[in-house]
Structure formats: structure tokens, C-alpha cells
JSON list of C-alpha atoms in Angstrom, two decimals:
[
{"chain": "A", "resi": 144, "resn": "ASP", "atom": "CA", "xyz": [67.51, 34.21, 50.93]},
{"chain": "A", "resi": 145, "resn": "ALA", "atom": "CA", "xyz": [64.36, 34.51, 48.95]},
{"chain": "A", "resi": 146, "resn": "MET", "atom": "CA", "xyz": [62.91, 30.96, 48.67]},
{"chain": "A", "resi": 147, "resn": "VAL", "atom": "CA", "xyz": [59.83, 31.80, 46.43]},
{"chain": "A", "resi": 148, "resn": "ILE", "atom": "CA", "xyz": [61.01, 34.19, 43.64]},
{"chain": "A", "resi": 149, "resn": "GLN", "atom": "CA", "xyz": [58.96, 36.10, 41.22]},
{"chain": "A", "resi": 150, "resn": "ASN", "atom": "CA", "xyz": [59.99, 37.94, 38.27]},
{"chain": "A", "resi": 151, "resn": "PRO", "atom": "CA", "xyz": [59.64, 40.64, 37.17]},
{"chain": "A", "resi": 152, "resn": "ARG", "atom": "CA", "xyz": [58.42, 42.70, 40.51]},
{"chain": "A", "resi": 153, "resn": "TYR", "atom": "CA", "xyz": [56.57, 45.06, 38.07]},
{"chain": "A", "resi": 154, "resn": "GLN", "atom": "CA", "xyz": [55.12, 44.48, 34.60]},
{"chain": "A", "resi": 155, "resn": "VAL", "atom": "CA", "xyz": [53.53, 46.64, 32.23]},
{"chain": "A", "resi": 156, "resn": "THR", "atom": "CA", "xyz": [52.09, 45.60, 29.19]},
{"chain": "A", "resi": 157, "resn": "GLN", "atom": "CA", "xyz": [49.59, 46.80, 26.53]},
{"chain": "A", "resi": 158, "resn": "PHE", "atom": "CA", "xyz": [45.88, 45.95, 26.20]},
{"chain": "A", "resi": 159, "resn": "GLY", "atom": "CA", "xyz": [45.75, 42.33, 24.22]},
{"chain": "A", "resi": 160, "resn": "LYS", "atom": "CA", "xyz": [49.44, 41.88, 24.41]},
{"chain": "A", "resi": 161, "resn": "PRO", "atom": "CA", "xyz": [50.37, 38.47, 25.72]},
{"chain": "A", "resi": 162, "resn": "VAL", "atom": "CA", "xyz": [52.54, 38.53, 29.21]},
{"chain": "A", "resi": 163, "resn": "THR", "atom": "CA", "xyz": [54.37, 35.74, 30.92]},
{"chain": "A", "resi": 164, "resn": "LEU", "atom": "CA", "xyz": [54.86, 35.89, 34.76]},
{"chain": "A", "resi": 165, "resn": "SER", "atom": "CA", "xyz": [57.64, 33.54, 36.24]},
{"chain": "A", "resi": 166, "resn": "CYS", "atom": "CA", "xyz": [57.98, 32.14, 39.61]},
{"chain": "A", "resi": 167, "resn": "SER", "atom": "CA", "xyz": [60.80, 29.66, 40.94]},
{"chain": "A", "resi": 168, "resn": "GLN", "atom": "CA", "xyz": [61.30, 28.28, 44.37]},
{"chain": "A", "resi": 169, "resn": "THR", "atom": "CA", "xyz": [64.18, 26.69, 46.22]},
{"chain": "A", "resi": 170, "resn": "LEU", "atom": "CA", "xyz": [61.88, 24.82, 48.86]},
{"chain": "A", "resi": 171, "resn": "ASN", "atom": "CA", "xyz": [61.40, 21.84, 46.97]},
{"chain": "A", "resi": 172, "resn": "HIS", "atom": "CA", "xyz": [57.77, 21.89, 47.79]},
{"chain": "A", "resi": 173, "resn": "ASN", "atom": "CA", "xyz": [55.24, 19.81, 45.84]},
{"chain": "A", "resi": 174, "resn": "VAL", "atom": "CA", "xyz": [52.30, 22.48, 45.54]},
{"chain": "A", "resi": 175, "resn": "MET", "atom": "CA", "xyz": [52.68, 25.74, 43.58]},
{"chain": "A", "resi": 176, "resn": "TYR", "atom": "CA", "xyz": [50.00, 28.37, 43.41]},
{"chain": "A", "resi": 177, "resn": "TRP", "atom": "CA", "xyz": [49.00, 31.39, 41.47]},
{"chain": "A", "resi": 178, "resn": "TYR", "atom": "CA", "xyz": [46.83, 34.00, 43.13]},
{"chain": "A", "resi": 179, "resn": "GLN", "atom": "CA", "xyz": [45.38, 36.98, 41.87]},
{"chain": "A", "resi": 180, "resn": "GLN", "atom": "CA", "xyz": [44.90, 39.90, 44.30]},
{"chain": "A", "resi": 181, "resn": "LYS", "atom": "CA", "xyz": [43.30, 43.43, 43.64]},
{"chain": "A", "resi": 182, "resn": "SER", "atom": "CA", "xyz": [43.49, 46.35, 45.86]},
{"chain": "A", "resi": 183, "resn": "SER", "atom": "CA", "xyz": [41.39, 45.88, 49.13]},
{"chain": "A", "resi": 184, "resn": "GLN", "atom": "CA", "xyz": [40.45, 42.32, 48.08]},
{"chain": "A", "resi": 185, "resn": "ALA", "atom": "CA", "xyz": [41.44, 38.74, 49.23]},
{"chain": "A", "resi": 186, "resn": "PRO", "atom": "CA", "xyz": [43.67, 36.78, 47.19]},
{"chain": "A", "resi": 187, "resn": "LYS", "atom": "CA", "xyz": [41.99, 34.87, 44.72]},
{"chain": "A", "resi": 188, "resn": "LEU", "atom": "CA", "xyz": [43.25, 31.45, 43.67]},
{"chain": "A", "resi": 189, "resn": "LEU", "atom": "CA", "xyz": [43.63, 30.84, 39.99]},
{"chain": "A", "resi": 190, "resn": "PHE", "atom": "CA", "xyz": [45.07, 27.62, 39.79]},
{"chain": "A", "resi": 191, "resn": "HIS", "atom": "CA", "xyz": [47.37, 25.09, 41.26]},
{"chain": "A", "resi": 192, "resn": "TYR", "atom": "CA", "xyz": [49.80, 22.43, 40.48]},
{"chain": "A", "resi": 193, "resn": "TYR", "atom": "CA", "xyz": [50.23, 19.23, 42.61]},
{"chain": "A", "resi": 194, "resn": "ASP", "atom": "CA", "xyz": [53.39, 18.13, 41.44]},
{"chain": "A", "resi": 195, "resn": "LYS", "atom": "CA", "xyz": [52.63, 18.03, 37.61]},
{"chain": "A", "resi": 196, "resn": "ASP", "atom": "CA", "xyz": [49.00, 17.68, 37.98]},
{"chain": "A", "resi": 197, "resn": "PHE", "atom": "CA", "xyz": [47.26, 20.98, 37.00]},
{"chain": "A", "resi": 198, "resn": "ASN", "atom": "CA", "xyz": [44.04, 22.20, 38.83]},
{"chain": "A", "resi": 199, "resn": "ASN", "atom": "CA", "xyz": [42.30, 25.01, 37.44]},
{"chain": "A", "resi": 200, "resn": "GLU", "atom": "CA", "xyz": [39.45, 26.89, 39.64]},
{"chain": "A", "resi": 201, "resn": "ALA", "atom": "CA", "xyz": [36.08, 26.76, 37.81]},
{"chain": "A", "resi": 202, "resn": "ASP", "atom": "CA", "xyz": [35.96, 30.73, 37.71]},
{"chain": "A", "resi": 203, "resn": "THR", "atom": "CA", "xyz": [39.37, 31.45, 36.29]},
{"chain": "A", "resi": 204, "resn": "PRO", "atom": "CA", "xyz": [39.13, 32.77, 32.68]},
{"chain": "A", "resi": 205, "resn": "ASP", "atom": "CA", "xyz": [40.57, 30.91, 29.65]},
{"chain": "A", "resi": 206, "resn": "ASN", "atom": "CA", "xyz": [42.63, 33.80, 29.09]},
{"chain": "A", "resi": 207, "resn": "PHE", "atom": "CA", "xyz": [44.92, 32.53, 32.20]},
{"chain": "A", "resi": 208, "resn": "GLN", "atom": "CA", "xyz": [47.11, 29.69, 31.48]},
{"chain": "A", "resi": 209, "resn": "SER", "atom": "CA", "xyz": [49.90, 28.04, 33.39]},
{"chain": "A", "resi": 210, "resn": "ARG", "atom": "CA", "xyz": [52.87, 25.75, 32.85]},
{"chain": "A", "resi": 211, "resn": "ARG", "atom": "CA", "xyz": [55.08, 24.02, 35.21]},
{"chain": "A", "resi": 212, "resn": "PRO", "atom": "CA", "xyz": [57.95, 22.36, 33.43]},
{"chain": "A", "resi": 213, "resn": "ASN", "atom": "CA", "xyz": [59.83, 21.11, 36.53]},
{"chain": "A", "resi": 214, "resn": "THR", "atom": "CA", "xyz": [59.35, 21.04, 40.34]},
{"chain": "A", "resi": 215, "resn": "SER", "atom": "CA", "xyz": [61.10, 24.28, 40.72]},
{"chain": "A", "resi": 216, "resn": "PHE", "atom": "CA", "xyz": [59.46, 26.74, 37.97]},
{"chain": "A", "resi": 217, "resn": "CYS", "atom": "CA", "xyz": [56.00, 27.80, 37.15]},
{"chain": "A", "resi": 218, "resn": "PHE", "atom": "CA", "xyz": [54.84, 30.33, 34.73]},
{"chain": "A", "resi": 219, "resn": "LEU", "atom": "CA", "xyz": [51.39, 32.48, 34.50]},
{"chain": "A", "resi": 220, "resn": "ASP", "atom": "CA", "xyz": [50.62, 33.14, 30.81]},
{"chain": "A", "resi": 221, "resn": "ILE", "atom": "CA", "xyz": [47.97, 35.69, 30.16]},
{"chain": "A", "resi": 222, "resn": "ARG", "atom": "CA", "xyz": [47.15, 35.35, 26.51]},
{"chain": "A", "resi": 223, "resn": "SER", "atom": "CA", "xyz": [45.17, 38.72, 26.00]},
{"chain": "A", "resi": 224, "resn": "PRO", "atom": "CA", "xyz": [45.50, 40.92, 29.15]},
{"chain": "A", "resi": 225, "resn": "GLY", "atom": "CA", "xyz": [42.47, 43.20, 29.63]},
{"chain": "A", "resi": 226, "resn": "LEU", "atom": "CA", "xyz": [42.13, 46.35, 31.64]},
{"chain": "A", "resi": 227, "resn": "GLY", "atom": "CA", "xyz": [40.61, 44.22, 34.38]},
{"chain": "A", "resi": 228, "resn": "ASP", "atom": "CA", "xyz": [43.53, 41.98, 34.59]},
{"chain": "A", "resi": 229, "resn": "ALA", "atom": "CA", "xyz": [45.78, 44.80, 36.28]},
{"chain": "A", "resi": 230, "resn": "ALA", "atom": "CA", "xyz": [46.40, 43.25, 39.81]},
{"chain": "A", "resi": 231, "resn": "MET", "atom": "CA", "xyz": [49.09, 41.71, 41.86]},
{"chain": "A", "resi": 232, "resn": "TYR", "atom": "CA", "xyz": [49.89, 38.12, 41.02]},
{"chain": "A", "resi": 233, "resn": "LEU", "atom": "CA", "xyz": [51.10, 36.09, 43.68]},
{"chain": "A", "resi": 234, "resn": "CYS", "atom": "CA", "xyz": [52.93, 32.98, 43.56]},
{"chain": "A", "resi": 235, "resn": "ALA", "atom": "CA", "xyz": [52.97, 30.47, 46.43]},
{"chain": "A", "resi": 236, "resn": "THR", "atom": "CA", "xyz": [54.18, 27.07, 47.30]},
{"chain": "A", "resi": 237, "resn": "SER", "atom": "CA", "xyz": [53.29, 24.53, 50.03]},
{"chain": "A", "resi": 238, "resn": "ARG", "atom": "CA", "xyz": [53.90, 21.18, 51.32]},
{"chain": "A", "resi": 239, "resn": "TRP", "atom": "CA", "xyz": [50.89, 18.93, 50.33]},
{"chain": "A", "resi": 240, "resn": "GLY", "atom": "CA", "xyz": [50.60, 16.19, 53.27]},
{"chain": "A", "resi": 241, "resn": "VAL", "atom": "CA", "xyz": [52.64, 18.00, 55.59]},
{"chain": "A", "resi": 242, "resn": "ASP", "atom": "CA", "xyz": [50.78, 21.28, 56.35]},
{"chain": "A", "resi": 243, "resn": "GLU", "atom": "CA", "xyz": [48.90, 23.94, 54.52]},
{"chain": "A", "resi": 244, "resn": "LYS", "atom": "CA", "xyz": [51.13, 27.01, 55.05]},
{"chain": "A", "resi": 245, "resn": "LEU", "atom": "CA", "xyz": [51.66, 28.95, 52.13]},
{"chain": "A", "resi": 246, "resn": "PHE", "atom": "CA", "xyz": [55.06, 30.57, 51.38]},
{"chain": "A", "resi": 247, "resn": "PHE", "atom": "CA", "xyz": [54.56, 33.50, 48.84]},
{"chain": "A", "resi": 248, "resn": "GLY", "atom": "CA", "xyz": [57.08, 35.19, 46.40]},
{"chain": "A", "resi": 249, "resn": "SER", "atom": "CA", "xyz": [57.07, 39.12, 46.57]},
{"chain": "A", "resi": 250, "resn": "GLY", "atom": "CA", "xyz": [54.53, 39.30, 43.85]},
{"chain": "A", "resi": 251, "resn": "THR", "atom": "CA", "xyz": [54.37, 40.73, 40.39]},
{"chain": "A", "resi": 252, "resn": "GLN", "atom": "CA", "xyz": [52.43, 44.05, 39.81]},
{"chain": "A", "resi": 253, "resn": "LEU", "atom": "CA", "xyz": [50.89, 43.96, 36.41]},
{"chain": "A", "resi": 254, "resn": "SER", "atom": "CA", "xyz": [49.48, 47.17, 34.67]},
{"chain": "A", "resi": 255, "resn": "VAL", "atom": "CA", "xyz": [47.78, 46.92, 31.51]},
{"chain": "A", "resi": 256, "resn": "LEU", "atom": "CA", "xyz": [47.89, 49.91, 29.38]},
{"chain": "B", "resi": 251, "resn": "ARG", "atom": "CA", "xyz": [27.52, 34.15, 52.78]},
{"chain": "B", "resi": 252, "resn": "LYS", "atom": "CA", "xyz": [31.02, 34.50, 51.93]},
{"chain": "B", "resi": 253, "resn": "GLU", "atom": "CA", "xyz": [33.07, 31.48, 53.19]},
{"chain": "B", "resi": 254, "resn": "VAL", "atom": "CA", "xyz": [35.48, 33.47, 55.18]},
{"chain": "B", "resi": 255, "resn": "GLU", "atom": "CA", "xyz": [34.47, 36.99, 56.28]},
{"chain": "B", "resi": 256, "resn": "GLN", "atom": "CA", "xyz": [36.41, 39.73, 57.96]},
{"chain": "B", "resi": 257, "resn": "ASP", "atom": "CA", "xyz": [35.66, 43.27, 59.17]},
{"chain": "B", "resi": 258, "resn": "PRO", "atom": "CA", "xyz": [37.57, 45.41, 56.74]},
{"chain": "B", "resi": 259, "resn": "GLY", "atom": "CA", "xyz": [38.26, 48.04, 59.44]},
{"chain": "B", "resi": 260, "resn": "PRO", "atom": "CA", "xyz": [40.18, 50.25, 59.46]},
{"chain": "B", "resi": 261, "resn": "PHE", "atom": "CA", "xyz": [40.98, 49.70, 63.29]},
{"chain": "B", "resi": 262, "resn": "ASN", "atom": "CA", "xyz": [42.60, 53.10, 64.39]},
{"chain": "B", "resi": 263, "resn": "VAL", "atom": "CA", "xyz": [44.36, 52.29, 67.99]},
{"chain": "B", "resi": 264, "resn": "PRO", "atom": "CA", "xyz": [47.16, 54.02, 69.76]},
{"chain": "B", "resi": 265, "resn": "GLU", "atom": "CA", "xyz": [50.56, 52.62, 70.46]},
{"chain": "B", "resi": 266, "resn": "GLY", "atom": "CA", "xyz": [50.46, 50.15, 73.48]},
{"chain": "B", "resi": 267, "resn": "ALA", "atom": "CA", "xyz": [46.68, 49.42, 72.93]},
{"chain": "B", "resi": 268, "resn": "THR", "atom": "CA", "xyz": [45.24, 45.80, 72.80]},
{"chain": "B", "resi": 269, "resn": "VAL", "atom": "CA", "xyz": [43.21, 45.15, 69.70]},
{"chain": "B", "resi": 270, "resn": "ALA", "atom": "CA", "xyz": [41.33, 42.13, 68.56]},
{"chain": "B", "resi": 271, "resn": "PHE", "atom": "CA", "xyz": [39.90, 41.02, 65.25]},
{"chain": "B", "resi": 272, "resn": "ASN", "atom": "CA", "xyz": [37.61, 38.30, 64.41]},
{"chain": "B", "resi": 273, "resn": "CYS", "atom": "CA", "xyz": [36.82, 36.28, 61.35]},
{"chain": "B", "resi": 274, "resn": "THR", "atom": "CA", "xyz": [33.89, 34.06, 60.72]},
{"chain": "B", "resi": 275, "resn": "TYR", "atom": "CA", "xyz": [34.08, 31.03, 58.54]},
{"chain": "B", "resi": 276, "resn": "SER", "atom": "CA", "xyz": [31.14, 29.23, 56.96]},
{"chain": "B", "resi": 277, "resn": "ASN", "atom": "CA", "xyz": [32.92, 25.43, 56.49]},
{"chain": "B", "resi": 278, "resn": "SER", "atom": "CA", "xyz": [32.26, 23.76, 59.77]},
{"chain": "B", "resi": 279, "resn": "ALA", "atom": "CA", "xyz": [34.54, 21.09, 58.48]},
{"chain": "B", "resi": 280, "resn": "SER", "atom": "CA", "xyz": [37.52, 23.07, 57.95]},
{"chain": "B", "resi": 281, "resn": "GLN", "atom": "CA", "xyz": [40.55, 21.74, 59.68]},
{"chain": "B", "resi": 282, "resn": "SER", "atom": "CA", "xyz": [43.10, 24.47, 59.21]},
{"chain": "B", "resi": 283, "resn": "PHE", "atom": "CA", "xyz": [43.20, 28.09, 59.87]},
{"chain": "B", "resi": 284, "resn": "PHE", "atom": "CA", "xyz": [45.87, 31.01, 59.54]},
{"chain": "B", "resi": 285, "resn": "TRP", "atom": "CA", "xyz": [46.45, 34.58, 60.30]},
{"chain": "B", "resi": 286, "resn": "TYR", "atom": "CA", "xyz": [48.75, 36.25, 57.64]},
{"chain": "B", "resi": 287, "resn": "ARG", "atom": "CA", "xyz": [50.04, 39.87, 57.57]},
{"chain": "B", "resi": 288, "resn": "GLN", "atom": "CA", "xyz": [50.16, 41.82, 54.55]},
{"chain": "B", "resi": 289, "resn": "ASP", "atom": "CA", "xyz": [51.94, 45.07, 54.20]},
{"chain": "B", "resi": 290, "resn": "CYS", "atom": "CA", "xyz": [50.90, 47.58, 51.53]},
{"chain": "B", "resi": 291, "resn": "ARG", "atom": "CA", "xyz": [51.87, 46.00, 47.97]},
{"chain": "B", "resi": 292, "resn": "LYS", "atom": "CA", "xyz": [53.70, 43.07, 49.58]},
{"chain": "B", "resi": 293, "resn": "GLU", "atom": "CA", "xyz": [53.07, 39.49, 49.69]},
{"chain": "B", "resi": 294, "resn": "PRO", "atom": "CA", "xyz": [51.13, 38.02, 52.68]},
{"chain": "B", "resi": 295, "resn": "LYS", "atom": "CA", "xyz": [53.35, 36.34, 55.26]},
{"chain": "B", "resi": 296, "resn": "LEU", "atom": "CA", "xyz": [52.49, 33.78, 57.84]},
{"chain": "B", "resi": 297, "resn": "LEU", "atom": "CA", "xyz": [51.91, 35.34, 61.12]},
{"chain": "B", "resi": 298, "resn": "MET", "atom": "CA", "xyz": [50.54, 32.37, 63.10]},
{"chain": "B", "resi": 299, "resn": "SER", "atom": "CA", "xyz": [48.66, 28.99, 62.54]},
{"chain": "B", "resi": 300, "resn": "VAL", "atom": "CA", "xyz": [45.29, 28.71, 64.70]},
{"chain": "B", "resi": 301, "resn": "TYR", "atom": "CA", "xyz": [45.14, 25.61, 66.55]},
{"chain": "B", "resi": 302, "resn": "SER", "atom": "CA", "xyz": [42.08, 24.32, 68.62]},
{"chain": "B", "resi": 303, "resn": "SER", "atom": "CA", "xyz": [43.77, 24.89, 71.72]},
{"chain": "B", "resi": 304, "resn": "GLY", "atom": "CA", "xyz": [44.79, 28.37, 70.80]},
{"chain": "B", "resi": 305, "resn": "ASN", "atom": "CA", "xyz": [48.35, 29.60, 69.93]},
{"chain": "B", "resi": 306, "resn": "GLU", "atom": "CA", "xyz": [50.37, 32.35, 71.54]},
{"chain": "B", "resi": 307, "resn": "ASP", "atom": "CA", "xyz": [53.52, 33.92, 70.12]},
{"chain": "B", "resi": 308, "resn": "GLY", "atom": "CA", "xyz": [54.69, 36.92, 72.08]},
{"chain": "B", "resi": 309, "resn": "ARG", "atom": "CA", "xyz": [52.23, 39.72, 71.63]},
{"chain": "B", "resi": 310, "resn": "PHE", "atom": "CA", "xyz": [49.95, 37.83, 69.37]},
{"chain": "B", "resi": 311, "resn": "THR", "atom": "CA", "xyz": [47.32, 35.19, 70.45]},
{"chain": "B", "resi": 312, "resn": "ALA", "atom": "CA", "xyz": [45.01, 33.23, 68.02]},
{"chain": "B", "resi": 313, "resn": "GLN", "atom": "CA", "xyz": [42.07, 31.54, 69.24]},
{"chain": "B", "resi": 314, "resn": "LEU", "atom": "CA", "xyz": [39.34, 29.12, 67.52]},
{"chain": "B", "resi": 315, "resn": "ASN", "atom": "CA", "xyz": [35.71, 28.88, 68.48]},
{"chain": "B", "resi": 316, "resn": "ARG", "atom": "CA", "xyz": [34.40, 25.98, 66.56]},
{"chain": "B", "resi": 317, "resn": "ALA", "atom": "CA", "xyz": [30.99, 26.35, 68.14]},
{"chain": "B", "resi": 318, "resn": "SER", "atom": "CA", "xyz": [30.39, 29.91, 66.80]},
{"chain": "B", "resi": 319, "resn": "GLN", "atom": "CA", "xyz": [32.65, 29.41, 63.90]},
{"chain": "B", "resi": 320, "resn": "TYR", "atom": "CA", "xyz": [34.91, 32.13, 64.15]},
{"chain": "B", "resi": 321, "resn": "ILE", "atom": "CA", "xyz": [38.96, 32.64, 64.96]},
{"chain": "B", "resi": 322, "resn": "SER", "atom": "CA", "xyz": [40.32, 35.68, 66.77]},
{"chain": "B", "resi": 323, "resn": "LEU", "atom": "CA", "xyz": [43.75, 37.53, 66.61]},
{"chain": "B", "resi": 324, "resn": "LEU", "atom": "CA", "xyz": [44.50, 39.63, 69.81]},
{"chain": "B", "resi": 325, "resn": "ILE", "atom": "CA", "xyz": [47.36, 41.84, 69.60]},
{"chain": "B", "resi": 326, "resn": "ARG", "atom": "CA", "xyz": [48.66, 43.21, 72.78]},
{"chain": "B", "resi": 327, "resn": "ASP", "atom": "CA", "xyz": [51.01, 46.33, 73.42]},
{"chain": "B", "resi": 328, "resn": "SER", "atom": "CA", "xyz": [50.38, 47.13, 69.96]},
{"chain": "B", "resi": 329, "resn": "LYS", "atom": "CA", "xyz": [53.47, 48.79, 67.71]},
{"chain": "B", "resi": 330, "resn": "LEU", "atom": "CA", "xyz": [53.51, 51.23, 65.07]},
{"chain": "B", "resi": 331, "resn": "SER", "atom": "CA", "xyz": [55.20, 48.49, 63.06]},
{"chain": "B", "resi": 332, "resn": "ASP", "atom": "CA", "xyz": [52.02, 46.10, 63.45]},
{"chain": "B", "resi": 333, "resn": "SER", "atom": "CA", "xyz": [50.18, 48.66, 61.14]},
{"chain": "B", "resi": 334, "resn": "ALA", "atom": "CA", "xyz": [49.17, 46.25, 58.21]},
{"chain": "B", "resi": 335, "resn": "THR", "atom": "CA", "xyz": [46.49, 44.27, 56.86]},
{"chain": "B", "resi": 336, "resn": "TYR", "atom": "CA", "xyz": [45.58, 40.92, 58.61]},
{"chain": "B", "resi": 337, "resn": "LEU", "atom": "CA", "xyz": [44.25, 38.16, 56.32]},
{"chain": "B", "resi": 338, "resn": "CYS", "atom": "CA", "xyz": [42.38, 35.32, 57.88]},
{"chain": "B", "resi": 339, "resn": "VAL", "atom": "CA", "xyz": [42.43, 31.91, 55.88]},
{"chain": "B", "resi": 340, "resn": "GLY", "atom": "CA", "xyz": [40.23, 29.13, 56.44]},
{"chain": "B", "resi": 341, "resn": "MET", "atom": "CA", "xyz": [39.19, 26.17, 54.03]},
{"chain": "B", "resi": 342, "resn": "ASP", "atom": "CA", "xyz": [36.26, 25.95, 51.64]},
{"chain": "B", "resi": 343, "resn": "SER", "atom": "CA", "xyz": [33.92, 22.89, 51.26]},
{"chain": "B", "resi": 344, "resn": "SER", "atom": "CA", "xyz": [36.63, 21.10, 48.92]},
{"chain": "B", "resi": 345, "resn": "TYR", "atom": "CA", "xyz": [39.26, 21.82, 51.65]},
{"chain": "B", "resi": 346, "resn": "LYS", "atom": "CA", "xyz": [41.06, 24.56, 49.49]},
{"chain": "B", "resi": 347, "resn": "LEU", "atom": "CA", "xyz": [42.39, 27.42, 51.57]},
{"chain": "B", "resi": 348, "resn": "ILE", "atom": "CA", "xyz": [40.39, 30.62, 51.22]},
{"chain": "B", "resi": 349, "resn": "PHE", "atom": "CA", "xyz": [41.48, 34.26, 52.14]},
{"chain": "B", "resi": 350, "resn": "GLY", "atom": "CA", "xyz": [39.29, 36.91, 53.81]},
{"chain": "B", "resi": 351, "resn": "SER", "atom": "CA", "xyz": [39.50, 40.21, 52.41]},
{"chain": "B", "resi": 352, "resn": "GLY", "atom": "CA", "xyz": [41.62, 41.45, 55.63]},
{"chain": "B", "resi": 353, "resn": "THR", "atom": "CA", "xyz": [41.31, 43.69, 58.43]},
{"chain": "B", "resi": 354, "resn": "ARG", "atom": "CA", "xyz": [43.44, 46.84, 58.04]},
{"chain": "B", "resi": 355, "resn": "LEU", "atom": "CA", "xyz": [45.06, 47.86, 61.16]},
{"chain": "B", "resi": 356, "resn": "LEU", "atom": "CA", "xyz": [46.44, 51.52, 61.99]},
{"chain": "B", "resi": 357, "resn": "VAL", "atom": "CA", "xyz": [48.50, 52.08, 65.03]},
{"chain": "B", "resi": 358, "resn": "ARG", "atom": "CA", "xyz": [49.20, 55.68, 65.67]},
{"chain": "B", "resi": 359, "resn": "PRO", "atom": "CA", "xyz": [51.82, 57.40, 67.96]}
]
């Protein structure tokens, strides 16, 4: 049973057309993360939520926004995708204060045309 | 210097071989280390945590060397199914998890 679920698995968007990626979890973990991973590169943390507290990485472009309406769901909004935003977007969860193990969703592969 | 560095490989080994990867880290205060496995176009999956005393799980052994600031992963009796990218994870100076770029392993028949 999938515990961190990302939809869609593949997303194609046009240059400049807003897109939203979604993530849900059944683990009841208090932390949710969004990572961006490009080919042959390390996953790069964009931001994370500790409960409802939003934590943005300093180098995350303003083009990327996130929402966490409740414990189970988290969204990544890309306001004006550029060609350089084509990547795999990975959602992950963890239990802060217990351990730092990350549980990943299967990712959304974003293509920008 | 990158906070977590790995040799990208690929390491090309025959089935049955023993192979070892190292990963260096720059934050001497880092408390947590992990190895993740990532198959092509899939998500990273936790392989094992790395404890100060070392950690063994079947054919896989992870070691931490704090003096030299590196962690290692040893795979014995390599299987074709071990072919993947192995990501090392440490912590940065603000105690956030940082991934290395990964070491690619190819196990050939």
C-alpha cells in the first residue's frame, strides 16, 4: 500500500502555464518535504512543512509555492514554469523528533514544452 | 566543498563481486547518516541508516568514520538487482538532510 502518494506520475505543461503537483500521505507524519531532482543530480530541497509551519530554502525561486491545507496533503505550485523547471519532483515525509528517515512518494516527472 | 560528496561512478562489477562506496561529509557535527537506493526514474528508497557502531543488513554493511568524516557502504555477493544509484545522506550545518549526487552501480552477468 502506497503511503506517500503523488499525482500525477507524469505531467506535461507549457512554458509559463501554471501547474500544481499534489502529494498525500497516510503515515500521519508531521513533516512534509518537496524536492526537485534533475538527471544525475542530488535531490534538492525546495521547502518543507513542520506541521503548518512553512520553511522555504533560501535558494528556492519565488516561482515555486506550496500549500499544506491539512496534515495529509501538500501541494507544489509552479506559477510560471520555465524550461529549466523540467525535473522529477519528489514529495517526502518524516517524523520530526523521532528520526530523520524520509519516506518518498513515487515522484512526478514534469516536462515543460 | 560540497557538504556531501560521492564518486559518481559508474562502478561496473561482475555478479558475486564485493563493492564498496565511500561518501565524505563536511559537517563534523552531523548526527544522522543514511544510504538510499534509487532506481532509474524512481524515488529514493531507504537502504539503511548508518550508526556510529556500524550497521549490517544481510549483504549490506554501512560504516561511519568520524575521524576522517566519511561513511561507507559495502555490498557483498553483488546481484544483478543491486544495479542502481546509491545516494548518501548527511546533515548540513543547520541540521537539514543533504543528499549526495549518488554513485551508480552496474552489476553485469
